Amino acid sequence: MGGRKKTLMGMAALMLLTAPTGAQSWAADGPGTVELGSLANHYSAVTFDHAMHVGVATSCADCHHHTTGLAPTDPNCVRCHKAGAQAQSVSCKDCHSDKRFSPEDLEKTGGNPQLYHKGKLGLKGAYHQKCLGCHTTMGGPTGCQDCHARNDQGDAFFHSGKYAPAPKASGGHGGGH
Amino acid sequence: MKKLHRRSFLKGGLAGGAAIAAVGTSKHAEAAGSFGGYPDSMGVLVDLTKCVGCRTCEAACNKEQGLPAPDKSFDDPSVFEEKREGGLPRRTTEKAYTVVQKYDVPGREHPLFRKVQCNHCNEPACLTSCFVNAYKKTPEGAVMYDHTVCVGCRTCMVACPFYIPAYSYSSAINPVVKKCIMCYDTRLKFGKPPACVEACPQEVMTFGKRKDLLKMAHQRISDKPGAYVDHVYGETEVGGTAWMYLSDVPFDKIGYDTHLGDQPIISYVKEFLTIVPMVLTIWPALFTGFHLLSNRKEALKNEDTKS
């Protein structure tokens, strides 16, 4: 029962949070664009222009580590992962969990003494650290809404837009204290 | 003669007290071993090098804890320039259990952002200072506060080495202490991470067993030589805290108190406090005895002279 429920939930999460295949258009060596919708509760999905980034990156390994079969760019990773075969999946979401820190995730990572990559980022963290890290050095957009516009629910969450608090009357101490 | 007697009595009493104190000290230095925290308690490792100051954690905290609407939007960066008395950055309040502070560090390309909230000490000073036991450290790691027994003395606020507990001064009828509870009620006790951790887009915070996080922290430091200062803040400070920090800037440059020592705050007063009951129980009996003895002598002498 628990297993089936988990599978169902996982499928629902996949459908909700990850790229529907229809939204991907494939170029010769990868998708042209990818819809990234893991923050759909507060932001509209990001339409990631993969083809453009392929042109900007020096190597697929810049983002895909060792999974495309190329040698990783981080010398720390090369210690174990040398250039080799392509991994079964090169998709971010297949390695980086969208359920980071859930009890199941903690059991899988913390409870496994054989696992080296205990601190492997969740999907959201992986996207943001990778995107923002590179955008900062390359001069790409770094504002939250430069990549994904905030929706109404997001505005409410941030108490912004039409949910912004009324500006406080200047001269302070009159009332309300 | 009588005066001299009393003085020597007092002197003797003081010497005796000091002797008891000395004995107590040596005995309790061994007995006062630290609690050291629950073995499987959870914690959060905060990597300050990753924070971009988006304040999503603040918004998540506000929503999860049902806190009142903020004075300014959570996407308003002007709060970083707000200063309280003494030019210090903003701190936690009854309306905000966590706040992000901004530090412009000379020589660092970008400002450093620091998230502040309760560190959930292994042996919390707020807990040990509270004389009505309003605080509790749960095995999961959260430091909880029970407003129903609180008498409002606010000793916890004075005792906290991190200046975390805030007081709802705005409430005239039932003011209580307000602070981060690591989302214990709604999340932690179900094995889920605090709301701020889950909301952070950069995964600045890593949630897990404290002992695992410590290993991870040291691995991160050794994996990237030069990327971090070689210290995990909170590993030993005041006996260890559930929330721990990694930084690329020395901690004393970004508002962390690096002189707290590695002993829980209670250790500094434990020895003194063990003497208090002794003084309060032995001294009154002792001096009453002396008083009765000398009075009896006096009375006998008076009777002798009368007869």
CSV table of C-alpha atoms in Angstrom, one decimal:
chain,number,residue,atom,x,y,z
A,1,MET,CA,0.0,0.0,0.0
A,2,GLY,CA,2.7,2.4,1.1
A,3,GLY,CA,4.8,1.5,-1.9
A,4,ARG,CA,1.9,2.0,-4.3
A,5,LYS,CA,1.1,5.3,-2.7
A,6,LYS,CA,4.7,6.4,-3.0
A,7,THR,CA,4.8,5.4,-6.6
A,8,LEU,CA,1.6,7.2,-7.4
A,9,MET,CA,2.8,10.3,-5.5
A,10,GLY,CA,6.1,10.1,-7.4
A,11,MET,CA,4.3,9.9,-10.7
A,12,ALA,CA,2.1,12.8,-9.8
A,13,ALA,CA,5.1,14.8,-8.8
A,14,LEU,CA,6.9,13.9,-12.0
A,15,MET,CA,3.9,15.0,-14.0
A,16,LEU,CA,3.6,18.2,-12.1
A,17,LEU,CA,7.2,19.2,-11.6
A,18,THR,CA,9.2,18.0,-14.5
A,19,ALA,CA,9.3,18.7,-18.1
A,20,PRO,CA,6.5,17.1,-20.1
A,21,THR,CA,8.2,15.5,-23.1
A,22,GLY,CA,6.0,17.6,-25.4
A,23,ALA,CA,7.7,20.7,-24.2
A,24,GLN,CA,11.1,19.6,-25.3
A,25,SER,CA,12.2,20.1,-28.8
A,26,TRP,CA,15.3,18.1,-29.6
A,27,ALA,CA,18.4,19.5,-31.4
A,28,ALA,CA,21.0,17.2,-32.7
A,29,ASP,CA,22.8,16.7,-29.4
A,30,GLY,CA,20.1,17.5,-26.8
A,31,PRO,CA,16.8,19.2,-26.3
A,32,GLY,CA,16.4,22.7,-27.8
A,33,THR,CA,14.4,24.0,-24.8
A,34,VAL,CA,13.4,22.4,-21.5
A,35,GLU,CA,10.6,23.5,-19.3
A,36,LEU,CA,11.7,23.7,-15.7
A,37,GLY,CA,8.6,23.9,-13.5
A,38,SER,CA,9.7,22.7,-10.1
A,39,LEU,CA,8.8,26.0,-8.4
A,40,ALA,CA,5.4,26.1,-10.0
A,41,ASN,CA,3.7,27.0,-6.7
A,42,HIS,CA,5.3,30.5,-6.7
A,43,TYR,CA,6.8,31.0,-10.1
A,44,SER,CA,5.9,30.3,-13.7
A,45,ALA,CA,8.0,27.6,-15.4
A,46,VAL,CA,11.4,28.5,-16.9
A,47,THR,CA,11.8,27.8,-20.5
A,48,PHE,CA,15.4,26.9,-20.5
A,49,ASP,CA,17.1,27.5,-23.9
A,50,HIS,CA,19.3,24.4,-23.9
A,51,ALA,CA,20.5,25.0,-27.5
A,52,MET,CA,21.7,28.5,-26.7
A,53,HIS,CA,23.5,27.3,-23.6
A,54,VAL,CA,25.2,24.5,-25.6
A,55,GLY,CA,26.7,27.3,-27.7
A,56,VAL,CA,27.9,29.2,-24.6
A,57,ALA,CA,29.3,26.4,-22.6
A,58,THR,CA,32.8,25.2,-23.2
A,59,SER,CA,31.8,21.6,-22.5
A,60,CYS,CA,28.7,19.6,-21.8
A,61,ALA,CA,30.5,18.7,-18.5
A,62,ASP,CA,30.1,22.3,-17.4
A,63,CYS,CA,26.6,21.4,-16.4
A,64,HIS,CA,26.3,17.6,-16.8
A,65,HIS,CA,29.3,16.6,-14.7
A,66,HIS,CA,30.5,13.2,-16.1
A,67,THR,CA,27.1,11.9,-17.3
A,68,THR,CA,27.5,12.8,-21.0
A,69,GLY,CA,30.7,10.7,-21.1
A,70,LEU,CA,33.1,13.7,-21.1
A,71,ALA,CA,35.6,14.3,-18.4
A,72,PRO,CA,34.2,16.5,-15.7
A,73,THR,CA,35.6,20.0,-15.4
A,74,ASP,CA,36.0,19.9,-11.6
A,75,PRO,CA,39.4,18.4,-10.7
A,76,ASN,CA,37.8,16.9,-7.6
A,77,CYS,CA,35.4,14.9,-9.7
A,78,VAL,CA,38.1,13.6,-12.1
A,79,ARG,CA,39.7,11.7,-9.2
A,80,CYS,CA,36.9,9.1,-9.7
A,81,HIS,CA,35.0,10.1,-12.8
A,82,LYS,CA,37.2,10.0,-15.9
A,83,ALA,CA,35.9,10.4,-19.5
A,84,GLY,CA,33.9,7.3,-20.3
A,85,ALA,CA,30.5,6.0,-21.3
A,86,GLN,CA,27.4,8.2,-21.2
A,87,ALA,CA,25.2,7.7,-18.2
A,88,GLN,CA,21.8,6.1,-18.6
A,89,SER,CA,20.2,9.5,-18.1
A,90,VAL,CA,21.7,12.9,-18.5
A,91,SER,CA,18.6,14.7,-17.2
A,92,CYS,CA,19.1,16.8,-14.0
A,93,LYS,CA,15.9,15.5,-12.5
A,94,ASP,CA,17.0,11.8,-12.7
A,95,CYS,CA,19.9,12.3,-10.3
A,96,HIS,CA,18.9,15.4,-8.3
A,97,SER,CA,15.9,14.6,-6.2
A,98,ASP,CA,12.9,16.9,-6.1
A,99,LYS,CA,12.2,15.5,-2.6
A,100,ARG,CA,15.4,16.6,-1.0
A,101,PHE,CA,15.4,16.2,2.8
A,102,SER,CA,12.2,14.2,2.8
A,103,PRO,CA,12.4,11.3,5.3
A,104,GLU,CA,12.9,8.9,2.3
A,105,ASP,CA,15.7,11.0,0.9
A,106,LEU,CA,17.4,11.2,4.2
A,107,GLU,CA,17.1,7.5,4.7
A,108,LYS,CA,18.7,6.9,1.3
A,109,THR,CA,21.6,9.3,1.8
A,110,GLY,CA,22.3,9.5,5.5
A,111,GLY,CA,21.5,5.8,6.1
A,112,ASN,CA,23.9,4.5,3.4
A,113,PRO,CA,27.5,4.2,4.6
A,114,GLN,CA,28.7,3.3,1.1
A,115,LEU,CA,27.4,6.4,-0.5
A,116,TYR,CA,30.1,9.1,-1.1
A,117,HIS,CA,27.8,11.8,-2.5
A,118,LYS,CA,25.8,12.3,0.7
A,119,GLY,CA,25.5,16.0,0.1
A,120,LYS,CA,24.2,15.7,-3.5
A,121,LEU,CA,22.0,18.7,-4.1
A,122,GLY,CA,18.2,18.5,-4.6
A,123,LEU,CA,16.8,19.5,-8.0
A,124,LYS,CA,16.0,23.0,-7.0
A,125,GLY,CA,19.4,23.6,-5.4
A,126,ALA,CA,21.2,22.0,-8.3
A,127,TYR,CA,19.5,24.3,-10.8
A,128,HIS,CA,20.0,27.5,-8.8
A,129,GLN,CA,23.6,26.9,-7.8
A,130,LYS,CA,24.6,25.8,-11.3
A,131,CYS,CA,22.6,28.6,-13.1
A,132,LEU,CA,23.4,31.4,-10.7
A,133,GLY,CA,27.0,30.4,-10.2
A,134,CYS,CA,27.6,30.5,-13.9
A,135,HIS,CA,25.4,33.6,-14.5
A,136,THR,CA,27.4,35.5,-11.9
A,137,THR,CA,30.7,34.8,-13.5
A,138,MET,CA,29.5,35.1,-17.1
A,139,GLY,CA,27.3,38.1,-16.6
A,140,GLY,CA,24.0,36.4,-17.1
A,141,PRO,CA,20.7,37.4,-15.4
A,142,THR,CA,20.7,36.8,-11.7
A,143,GLY,CA,17.5,38.3,-10.4
A,144,CYS,CA,14.7,35.9,-9.4
A,145,GLN,CA,12.3,37.2,-11.9
A,146,ASP,CA,14.8,37.5,-14.7
A,147,CYS,CA,14.3,33.8,-15.2
A,148,HIS,CA,10.9,33.0,-13.8
A,149,ALA,CA,8.0,35.5,-13.3
A,150,ARG,CA,6.3,35.2,-9.9
A,151,ASN,CA,2.7,34.3,-10.0
A,152,ASP,CA,-0.1,35.5,-7.7
A,153,GLN,CA,0.5,32.8,-5.1
A,154,GLY,CA,4.2,33.8,-5.1
A,155,ASP,CA,3.2,37.4,-4.6
A,156,ALA,CA,1.1,36.4,-1.6
A,157,PHE,CA,4.0,34.3,-0.2
A,158,PHE,CA,6.4,37.2,-0.5
A,159,HIS,CA,3.9,39.8,0.7
A,160,SER,CA,4.6,41.7,-2.5
A,161,GLY,CA,2.8,43.2,-5.4
A,162,LYS,CA,-0.9,43.6,-4.4
A,163,TYR,CA,-0.2,41.8,-1.1
A,164,ALA,CA,2.5,44.3,-0.1
A,165,PRO,CA,2.1,45.8,3.3
A,166,ALA,CA,0.8,49.3,3.4
A,167,PRO,CA,3.6,51.8,3.8
A,168,LYS,CA,3.9,53.0,7.4
A,169,ALA,CA,2.9,56.5,8.1
A,170,SER,CA,6.0,58.7,8.4
A,171,GLY,CA,6.7,60.2,11.8
A,172,GLY,CA,6.3,56.9,13.5
A,173,HIS,CA,5.3,57.1,17.1
A,174,GLY,CA,1.8,58.6,16.7
A,175,GLY,CA,-0.5,55.6,16.7
A,176,GLY,CA,-0.2,51.9,16.7
A,177,HIS,CA,2.3,51.5,19.5
B,1,MET,CA,34.6,40.5,74.1
B,2,LYS,CA,31.2,39.7,72.8
B,3,LYS,CA,31.9,41.7,69.6
B,4,LEU,CA,35.1,39.9,69.0
B,5,HIS,CA,33.4,36.6,69.4
B,6,ARG,CA,30.8,37.3,66.8
B,7,ARG,CA,33.4,38.5,64.4
B,8,SER,CA,35.5,35.4,64.8
B,9,PHE,CA,32.3,33.3,64.4
B,10,LEU,CA,31.6,35.0,61.1
B,11,LYS,CA,35.2,34.6,60.0
B,12,GLY,CA,35.1,30.9,60.8
B,13,GLY,CA,31.8,30.6,59.0
B,14,LEU,CA,33.2,32.2,55.9
B,15,ALA,CA,36.3,30.1,56.0
B,16,GLY,CA,34.1,27.0,56.3
B,17,GLY,CA,32.0,28.2,53.4
B,18,ALA,CA,35.1,28.6,51.3
B,19,ALA,CA,36.3,25.2,52.3
B,20,ILE,CA,32.9,23.7,51.2
B,21,ALA,CA,33.1,25.7,48.0
B,22,ALA,CA,36.6,24.3,47.3
B,23,VAL,CA,35.5,20.8,48.0
B,24,GLY,CA,32.4,21.3,45.8
B,25,THR,CA,34.5,22.7,43.0
B,26,SER,CA,36.9,19.8,42.8
B,27,LYS,CA,34.1,17.2,43.1
B,28,HIS,CA,31.9,18.9,40.6
B,29,ALA,CA,34.5,19.5,38.0
B,30,GLU,CA,34.3,15.8,37.3
B,31,ALA,CA,30.6,15.3,37.9
B,32,ALA,CA,29.5,18.3,35.7
B,33,GLY,CA,30.2,16.5,32.4
B,34,SER,CA,28.3,18.0,29.5
B,35,PHE,CA,25.2,16.4,28.2
B,36,GLY,CA,26.5,16.8,24.7
B,37,GLY,CA,23.2,16.5,22.9
B,38,TYR,CA,20.9,13.6,21.9
B,39,PRO,CA,22.8,11.1,19.7
B,40,ASP,CA,20.5,11.1,16.7
B,41,SER,CA,19.3,14.7,16.9
B,42,MET,CA,18.8,16.5,13.7
B,43,GLY,CA,20.5,19.7,12.6
B,44,VAL,CA,21.1,22.1,9.8
B,45,LEU,CA,24.4,23.0,8.1
B,46,VAL,CA,24.3,26.5,6.7
B,47,ASP,CA,26.8,27.2,3.9
B,48,LEU,CA,27.2,30.9,4.0
B,49,THR,CA,29.1,30.9,0.7
B,50,LYS,CA,25.9,29.9,-1.1
B,51,CYS,CA,23.4,32.4,0.2
B,52,VAL,CA,22.3,35.1,-2.3
B,53,GLY,CA,20.1,37.1,0.1
B,54,CYS,CA,16.8,36.4,-1.6
B,55,ARG,CA,15.0,36.1,1.8
B,56,THR,CA,12.8,33.3,0.7
B,57,CYS,CA,13.6,31.6,4.0
B,58,GLU,CA,12.1,34.6,5.8
B,59,ALA,CA,8.9,34.4,3.8
B,60,ALA,CA,8.7,30.6,4.3
B,61,CYS,CA,9.1,31.0,8.1
B,62,ASN,CA,6.4,33.7,8.2
B,63,LYS,CA,3.9,31.5,6.4
B,64,GLU,CA,4.7,28.3,8.3
B,65,GLN,CA,4.6,29.9,11.7
B,66,GLY,CA,1.6,32.0,10.9
B,67,LEU,CA,3.4,35.2,11.8
B,68,PRO,CA,1.9,38.6,11.3
B,69,ALA,CA,2.4,40.4,8.0
B,70,PRO,CA,5.9,41.9,7.7
B,71,ASP,CA,6.5,45.7,7.7
B,72,LYS,CA,8.1,45.4,4.3
B,73,SER,CA,7.8,42.8,1.5
B,74,PHE,CA,10.0,39.8,1.7
B,75,ASP,CA,11.6,40.7,-1.7
B,76,ASP,CA,12.5,44.2,-0.5
B,77,PRO,CA,16.3,44.4,-0.1
B,78,SER,CA,16.2,47.7,1.7
B,79,VAL,CA,15.8,45.8,5.0
B,80,PHE,CA,19.5,44.9,4.7
B,81,GLU,CA,20.4,48.6,5.3
B,82,GLU,CA,18.2,48.8,8.4
B,83,LYS,CA,20.2,49.3,11.5
B,84,ARG,CA,19.1,49.0,15.1
B,85,GLU,CA,20.8,50.7,18.0
B,86,GLY,CA,24.6,50.6,18.0
B,87,GLY,CA,24.7,50.3,14.2
B,88,LEU,CA,23.9,46.6,14.4
B,89,PRO,CA,22.0,44.8,11.7
B,90,ARG,CA,18.4,43.7,12.3
B,91,ARG,CA,17.8,40.8,14.6
B,92,THR,CA,15.0,38.2,15.3
B,93,THR,CA,11.8,39.7,16.6
B,94,GLU,CA,8.4,38.5,17.8
B,95,LYS,CA,7.3,38.9,14.1
B,96,ALA,CA,10.3,37.3,12.5
B,97,TYR,CA,11.9,34.2,13.8
B,98,THR,CA,14.6,34.3,11.2
B,99,VAL,CA,16.3,37.3,9.5
B,100,VAL,CA,19.0,37.5,6.8
B,101,GLN,CA,21.8,40.0,7.4
B,102,LYS,CA,24.1,41.5,4.8
B,103,TYR,CA,27.8,42.0,5.4
B,104,ASP,CA,30.0,43.9,3.0
B,105,VAL,CA,33.3,42.2,3.5
B,106,PRO,CA,36.4,44.2,2.2
B,107,GLY,CA,38.1,42.2,-0.6
B,108,ARG,CA,35.1,39.9,-1.2
B,109,GLU,CA,33.6,40.2,-4.6
B,110,HIS,CA,30.0,40.0,-3.4
B,111,PRO,CA,28.3,40.8,-0.1
B,112,LEU,CA,28.0,37.9,2.4
B,113,PHE,CA,24.5,37.1,3.6
B,114,ARG,CA,24.0,35.5,6.9
B,115,LYS,CA,20.7,33.8,8.1
B,116,VAL,CA,20.1,34.3,11.8
B,117,GLN,CA,17.7,32.1,13.8
B,118,CYS,CA,17.7,30.0,17.0
B,119,ASN,CA,20.8,27.7,16.8
B,120,HIS,CA,19.1,25.1,18.9
B,121,CYS,CA,22.0,24.4,21.3
B,122,ASN,CA,22.7,21.0,22.6
B,123,GLU,CA,22.6,22.4,26.1
B,124,PRO,CA,20.7,25.6,25.7
B,125,ALA,CA,21.3,28.5,28.0
B,126,CYS,CA,17.7,29.6,27.7
B,127,LEU,CA,16.6,26.2,29.0
B,128,THR,CA,19.1,26.0,31.9
B,129,SER,CA,18.4,29.5,33.0
B,130,CYS,CA,14.6,29.1,33.1
B,131,PHE,CA,13.4,28.5,36.6
B,132,VAL,CA,10.0,27.3,35.6
B,133,ASN,CA,11.2,24.8,33.0
B,134,ALA,CA,9.4,26.5,30.2
B,135,TYR,CA,12.0,25.2,27.7
B,136,LYS,CA,12.6,21.7,26.4
B,137,LYS,CA,15.2,20.2,24.1
B,138,THR,CA,13.5,17.5,22.1
B,139,PRO,CA,15.4,14.4,21.0
B,140,GLU,CA,14.9,15.6,17.4
B,141,GLY,CA,17.0,18.6,18.3
B,142,ALA,CA,14.5,21.5,18.6
B,143,VAL,CA,14.5,23.8,21.6
B,144,MET,CA,10.9,24.3,22.4
B,145,TYR,CA,9.2,26.9,24.6
B,146,ASP,CA,6.0,26.5,26.6
B,147,HIS,CA,4.2,29.8,27.0
B,148,THR,CA,1.7,28.4,29.5
B,149,VAL,CA,4.2,28.0,32.3
B,150,CYS,CA,6.3,31.1,31.4
B,151,VAL,CA,6.2,33.8,34.0
B,152,GLY,CA,7.7,36.4,31.7
B,153,CYS,CA,11.0,37.0,33.6
B,154,ARG,CA,12.9,37.0,30.3
B,155,THR,CA,16.0,35.5,31.9
B,156,CYS,CA,16.3,33.3,28.8
B,157,MET,CA,16.7,36.4,26.6
B,158,VAL,CA,19.6,37.5,28.8
B,159,ALA,CA,21.1,34.0,28.9
B,160,CYS,CA,21.0,33.3,25.2
B,161,PRO,CA,24.6,33.8,23.8
B,162,PHE,CA,23.1,34.5,20.4
B,163,TYR,CA,20.5,37.1,21.4
B,164,ILE,CA,17.7,35.0,19.8
B,165,PRO,CA,14.5,34.9,22.0
B,166,ALA,CA,12.3,37.9,21.4
B,167,TYR,CA,9.4,39.1,23.6
B,168,SER,CA,6.0,40.0,22.4
B,169,TYR,CA,6.0,43.4,24.0
B,170,SER,CA,3.2,44.3,21.7
B,171,SER,CA,0.8,42.2,23.7
B,172,ALA,CA,-0.4,43.9,26.8
B,173,ILE,CA,-2.4,41.0,28.2
B,174,ASN,CA,-0.3,37.9,27.5
B,175,PRO,CA,3.2,38.7,26.4
B,176,VAL,CA,5.3,35.6,25.7
B,177,VAL,CA,8.8,34.7,24.4
B,178,LYS,CA,8.9,34.2,20.6
B,179,LYS,CA,11.6,32.3,18.8
B,180,CYS,CA,12.3,29.7,16.1
B,181,ILE,CA,11.2,26.2,17.1
B,182,MET,CA,12.8,24.5,14.1
B,183,CYS,CA,9.2,24.0,12.8
B,184,TYR,CA,8.9,21.2,15.4
B,185,ASP,CA,5.1,21.0,15.6
B,186,THR,CA,4.4,21.0,11.9
B,187,ARG,CA,7.5,19.4,10.3
B,188,LEU,CA,10.5,18.3,12.4
B,189,LYS,CA,8.6,15.7,14.5
B,190,PHE,CA,7.4,14.2,11.3
B,191,GLY,CA,11.0,13.9,10.0
B,192,LYS,CA,10.6,16.9,7.7
B,193,PRO,CA,13.1,19.8,7.4
B,194,PRO,CA,12.2,23.2,8.7
B,195,ALA,CA,10.2,25.4,6.2
B,196,CYS,CA,13.2,27.7,5.6
B,197,VAL,CA,15.4,24.8,4.6
B,198,GLU,CA,12.9,23.4,2.1
B,199,ALA,CA,12.1,26.8,0.6
B,200,CYS,CA,15.7,27.9,0.0
B,201,PRO,CA,16.3,27.9,-3.7
B,202,GLN,CA,20.1,27.7,-3.4
B,203,GLU,CA,20.0,24.8,-0.9
B,204,VAL,CA,22.2,26.9,1.4
B,205,MET,CA,21.0,24.7,4.2
B,206,THR,CA,21.5,21.0,4.5
B,207,PHE,CA,19.2,19.1,6.8
B,208,GLY,CA,20.2,15.9,8.4
B,209,LYS,CA,21.5,14.2,11.5
B,210,ARG,CA,23.8,16.5,13.3
B,211,LYS,CA,26.6,13.9,13.4
B,212,ASP,CA,26.3,13.3,9.6
B,213,LEU,CA,26.3,17.1,8.9
B,214,LEU,CA,29.5,17.5,10.9
B,215,LYS,CA,31.3,14.9,8.7
B,216,MET,CA,29.8,16.5,5.6
B,217,ALA,CA,31.0,19.9,6.8
B,218,HIS,CA,34.6,18.8,7.3
B,219,GLN,CA,34.5,17.0,4.0
B,220,ARG,CA,33.4,20.1,2.2
B,221,ILE,CA,36.2,22.1,3.8
B,222,SER,CA,38.9,19.5,2.8
B,223,ASP,CA,37.4,19.0,-0.7
B,224,LYS,CA,37.8,22.6,-1.6
B,225,PRO,CA,41.0,23.9,-0.1
B,226,GLY,CA,40.8,27.7,0.4
B,227,ALA,CA,37.1,27.9,-0.2
B,228,TYR,CA,36.2,27.9,3.5
B,229,VAL,CA,37.8,28.9,6.7
B,230,ASP,CA,38.7,25.7,8.6
B,231,HIS,CA,36.1,25.9,11.2
B,232,VAL,CA,32.5,24.7,11.6
B,233,TYR,CA,30.8,27.3,13.7
B,234,GLY,CA,28.5,25.5,16.1
B,235,GLU,CA,30.4,22.3,16.3
B,236,THR,CA,31.8,23.1,19.7
B,237,GLU,CA,30.5,26.6,20.5
B,238,VAL,CA,28.7,26.6,23.8
B,239,GLY,CA,28.7,22.8,23.8
B,240,GLY,CA,27.6,22.5,20.2
B,241,THR,CA,24.5,23.7,18.4
B,242,ALA,CA,22.1,22.0,16.0
B,243,TRP,CA,22.5,24.7,13.5
B,244,MET,CA,26.1,25.0,12.2
B,245,TYR,CA,27.8,27.2,9.7
B,246,LEU,CA,30.5,27.2,7.0
B,247,SER,CA,32.0,30.4,5.8
B,248,ASP,CA,34.7,31.7,3.5
B,249,VAL,CA,35.1,34.8,5.7
B,250,PRO,CA,36.5,34.5,9.3
B,251,PHE,CA,33.4,34.2,11.5
B,252,ASP,CA,34.4,37.2,13.7
B,253,LYS,CA,34.2,39.4,10.7
B,254,ILE,CA,30.6,38.6,10.0
B,255,GLY,CA,29.0,39.1,13.4
B,256,TYR,CA,29.6,35.7,15.0
B,257,ASP,CA,30.8,35.7,18.5
B,258,THR,CA,34.0,33.6,18.4
B,259,HIS,CA,34.7,34.0,22.1
B,260,LEU,CA,31.9,31.9,23.5
B,261,GLY,CA,34.1,29.0,24.4
B,262,ASP,CA,33.1,25.3,24.0
B,263,GLN,CA,31.4,24.9,27.3
B,264,PRO,CA,27.6,25.1,27.6
B,265,ILE,CA,26.7,28.3,29.4
B,266,ILE,CA,25.4,26.4,32.4
B,267,SER,CA,28.9,25.1,33.1
B,268,TYR,CA,30.0,28.6,34.1
B,269,VAL,CA,27.4,28.8,36.9
B,270,LYS,CA,27.0,25.1,37.8
B,271,GLU,CA,29.7,25.1,40.4
B,272,PHE,CA,28.5,28.3,42.0
B,273,LEU,CA,24.9,27.1,41.9
B,274,THR,CA,25.8,23.8,43.7
B,275,ILE,CA,27.0,25.9,46.7
B,276,VAL,CA,23.9,27.9,47.0
B,277,PRO,CA,21.6,25.2,48.4
B,278,MET,CA,24.5,24.2,50.8
B,279,VAL,CA,24.8,27.8,52.0
B,280,LEU,CA,21.1,28.2,52.3
B,281,THR,CA,20.5,25.0,54.3
B,282,ILE,CA,23.6,24.6,56.4
B,283,TRP,CA,24.4,28.2,57.3
B,284,PRO,CA,21.0,29.1,58.9
B,285,ALA,CA,21.1,25.9,61.1
B,286,LEU,CA,24.7,26.5,62.0
B,287,PHE,CA,24.4,30.1,63.0
B,288,THR,CA,21.1,29.6,64.8
B,289,GLY,CA,22.9,26.9,66.8
B,290,PHE,CA,25.8,29.3,67.6
B,291,HIS,CA,23.3,32.0,68.5
B,292,LEU,CA,21.4,29.6,70.8
B,293,LEU,CA,24.6,28.4,72.4
B,294,SER,CA,25.9,31.9,73.2
B,295,ASN,CA,22.5,33.0,74.4
B,296,ARG,CA,22.3,30.0,76.7
B,297,LYS,CA,25.7,30.8,78.1
B,298,GLU,CA,24.6,34.3,78.7
B,299,ALA,CA,21.4,33.3,80.3
B,300,LEU,CA,23.2,30.8,82.6
B,301,LYS,CA,25.7,33.6,83.5
B,302,ASN,CA,22.8,35.9,84.3
B,303,GLU,CA,21.1,33.3,86.4
B,304,ASP,CA,24.4,32.7,88.3
B,305,THR,CA,24.9,36.4,89.1
B,306,LYS,CA,21.2,36.7,90.2
B,307,SER,CA,21.4,33.8,92.5
